[in-house]
Amino acid sequence: MTFPMFLFMPFLRKIVTKFGKQEASAWTCLVSVIATVLMLVLPMPKNMTGVLIFMVLMLIYGLGIGIFMCVGNALVADAIDYQEWTTGRREDATIYALQSFFRKIAQGIGPSLGLVIMVAVGYDGALGAGQPEAVAVAMRFLVPAMYCFAAVMMFISLKFIYNIDKKTTIKMASELETIHAEKIAKQEAAAE
């Protein structure tokens, strides 16, 4: 799933320059949504063909989130600039700490929630690979459903909550550059 992000790396600068980090990340998440919906609706034969279909769709899913995976930390840096731009205070450490804290909480809750749902559909860890067929079918739908939910939440978050689009980033960078230059000039004048 993460392999496709390496395909974006050589073109990332051009993609971000043309579309913007937020826009490119948000709209490509829809590719992931489409891939997971296809996983839910396409028949998956119980043979190598089904495995290949699943793997191809997972690669497409990875393509959809690939740009976000590559620019995620840059989005955090933009949030730090945005906070300085809107409040006049720059708090890099606080923002990175909060981002890291909430990411760790999500990384703990996500797998735990997945395990709770697995048990709810009948998975019995003691049976290992010998689960009843009904449980195997439920698991076959559970995986793409959870990925689809994640991709939808990523799209909604990036498109409607994260409000730092390309236009805002350009305006913000320009105004912050002016503010920083004025601060440096005042400091140099005070030092003389």
XYZ file of C-alpha atoms in Angstrom:
192
model
C 0.000 0.000 0.000
C 2.842 2.445 0.661
C 4.771 1.517 -2.494
C 2.734 3.884 -4.725
C 3.850 6.920 -2.718
C 7.340 6.401 -4.145
C 5.812 7.015 -7.588
C 4.852 10.540 -6.518
C 8.201 11.559 -5.082
C 9.861 12.626 -8.362
C 6.771 14.660 -9.337
C 5.720 15.929 -5.926
C 7.145 19.426 -6.292
C 5.362 19.936 -9.636
C 2.069 18.544 -8.291
C 2.175 20.712 -5.158
C 3.222 23.816 -7.121
C 0.397 23.363 -9.618
C -2.438 22.290 -7.306
C -1.338 22.983 -3.717
C -0.669 20.553 -0.875
C -4.175 20.623 0.589
C -5.955 20.371 -2.759
C -3.796 17.557 -4.146
C -4.015 15.597 -0.897
C -7.785 15.995 -0.576
C -8.840 15.206 -4.133
C -6.564 12.195 -4.508
C -8.174 10.721 -1.371
C -11.240 10.206 -3.565
C -9.168 7.714 -5.587
C -8.774 5.749 -2.355
C -12.515 5.960 -1.696
C -13.252 4.605 -5.179
C -10.734 1.771 -4.750
C -12.258 0.689 -1.437
C -15.817 0.907 -2.760
C -14.717 -1.359 -5.614
C -13.285 -3.765 -3.032
C -16.693 -3.866 -1.390
C -18.766 -4.378 -4.546
C -16.565 -6.397 -6.897
C -16.784 -10.155 -6.592
C -13.586 -11.601 -5.134
C -13.181 -15.216 -6.189
C -11.660 -17.500 -3.573
C -8.560 -18.070 -5.657
C -5.502 -16.206 -6.893
C -7.670 -13.960 -9.102
C -9.415 -12.605 -5.988
C -6.059 -11.990 -4.321
C -4.790 -10.151 -7.414
C -7.927 -8.007 -7.608
C -7.516 -7.128 -3.931
C -3.803 -6.310 -4.360
C -4.407 -4.109 -7.417
C -7.142 -2.216 -5.580
C -4.849 -1.791 -2.563
C -2.193 -0.319 -4.890
C -4.818 2.114 -6.225
C -5.788 2.921 -2.635
C -2.109 3.644 -1.952
C -1.967 5.934 -4.991
C -4.907 7.871 -3.579
C -3.278 8.544 -0.224
C 0.257 8.739 -1.629
C 0.409 12.504 -1.938
C -0.925 12.997 1.583
C 1.649 10.519 2.909
C 4.389 12.555 1.225
C 3.236 16.037 2.279
C 1.688 15.315 5.689
C 4.485 16.977 7.654
C 4.469 19.948 5.274
C 0.782 20.421 6.109
C 1.756 20.585 9.789
C 4.418 23.177 8.979
C 1.776 25.224 7.142
C -0.431 24.980 10.234
C 2.425 26.402 12.315
C 2.805 29.297 9.871
C -0.968 29.785 9.873
C -1.032 30.030 13.652
C 1.721 32.672 13.560
C -0.037 34.511 10.722
C -3.395 34.640 12.515
C -2.258 35.170 16.130
C 1.212 36.705 15.886
C 2.657 33.837 17.995
C 4.771 31.038 16.610
C 4.535 27.861 18.672
C 6.302 25.138 16.686
C 6.900 22.806 19.611
C 3.335 22.983 20.902
C 1.799 22.241 17.510
C 4.188 19.379 16.734
C 3.667 17.967 20.226
C -0.123 18.057 19.850
C 0.062 16.532 16.384
C 2.318 13.762 17.653
C 0.166 13.191 20.747
C -3.097 12.872 18.815
C -1.437 10.714 16.139
C -0.286 8.312 18.867
C -3.763 8.221 20.376
C -5.219 7.433 16.940
C -2.570 4.757 16.366
C -3.652 3.133 19.623
C -7.406 3.453 19.158
C -7.472 2.441 15.476
C -6.050 -1.077 15.812
C -7.932 -1.634 19.066
C -11.193 -0.639 17.430
C -10.383 -2.967 14.532
C -9.903 -5.856 16.963
C -13.188 -5.072 18.729
C -15.009 -5.096 15.390
C -13.304 -8.369 14.402
C -14.561 -10.021 17.584
C -18.031 -8.554 16.948
C -18.182 -10.283 13.538
C -17.242 -13.591 15.132
C -13.470 -13.823 14.845
C -11.976 -16.274 17.340
C -8.234 -15.882 17.803
C -7.917 -19.436 19.118
C -9.022 -20.778 15.719
C -6.239 -18.985 13.847
C -6.697 -19.492 10.107
C -9.526 -21.984 10.695
C -12.300 -19.390 11.070
C -15.828 -20.316 9.917
C -16.635 -19.190 6.378
C -19.130 -16.574 7.589
C -16.369 -14.928 9.635
C -13.975 -15.029 6.663
C -16.601 -13.338 4.484
C -17.254 -10.716 7.167
C -13.505 -10.051 7.417
C -13.305 -9.768 3.620
C -15.759 -6.855 3.823
C -14.458 -5.423 7.088
C -11.020 -4.538 5.741
C -12.170 -2.425 2.757
C -14.976 -0.894 4.841
C -12.453 0.351 7.409
C -10.120 1.640 4.685
C -13.065 3.341 2.985
C -14.085 5.003 6.247
C -10.509 6.233 6.723
C -10.297 7.600 3.162
C -13.649 9.387 3.500
C -12.560 10.917 6.818
C -9.256 12.008 5.256
C -11.094 13.669 2.360
C -13.567 15.453 4.658
C -10.773 16.579 6.994
C -8.511 17.844 4.235
C -11.221 19.454 2.116
C -13.513 20.963 4.742
C -11.615 21.248 8.038
C -7.979 21.934 7.064
C -8.489 25.425 5.645
C -4.993 26.217 4.368
C -5.363 25.938 0.604
C -2.851 27.025 -2.052
C -4.183 30.592 -2.259
C -4.024 31.007 1.530
C -0.525 29.505 1.687
C 0.808 31.956 -0.909
C -0.780 34.970 0.808
C 0.356 33.763 4.239
C 3.965 33.172 3.110
C 4.157 36.611 1.530
C 2.778 38.414 4.580
C 4.946 36.416 7.009
C 8.032 37.223 4.928
C 7.222 40.927 5.243
C 6.599 40.612 9.000
C 9.875 38.727 9.520
C 11.828 41.273 7.444
C 10.354 44.122 9.531
C 11.312 42.334 12.772
C 14.870 41.823 11.564
C 15.120 45.475 10.510
C 13.884 46.616 13.953
C 16.357 44.306 15.706
C 19.239 45.587 13.567
C 18.207 49.194 14.184
C 18.002 48.553 17.931
C 21.426 46.916 17.908
C 23.046 49.957 16.316
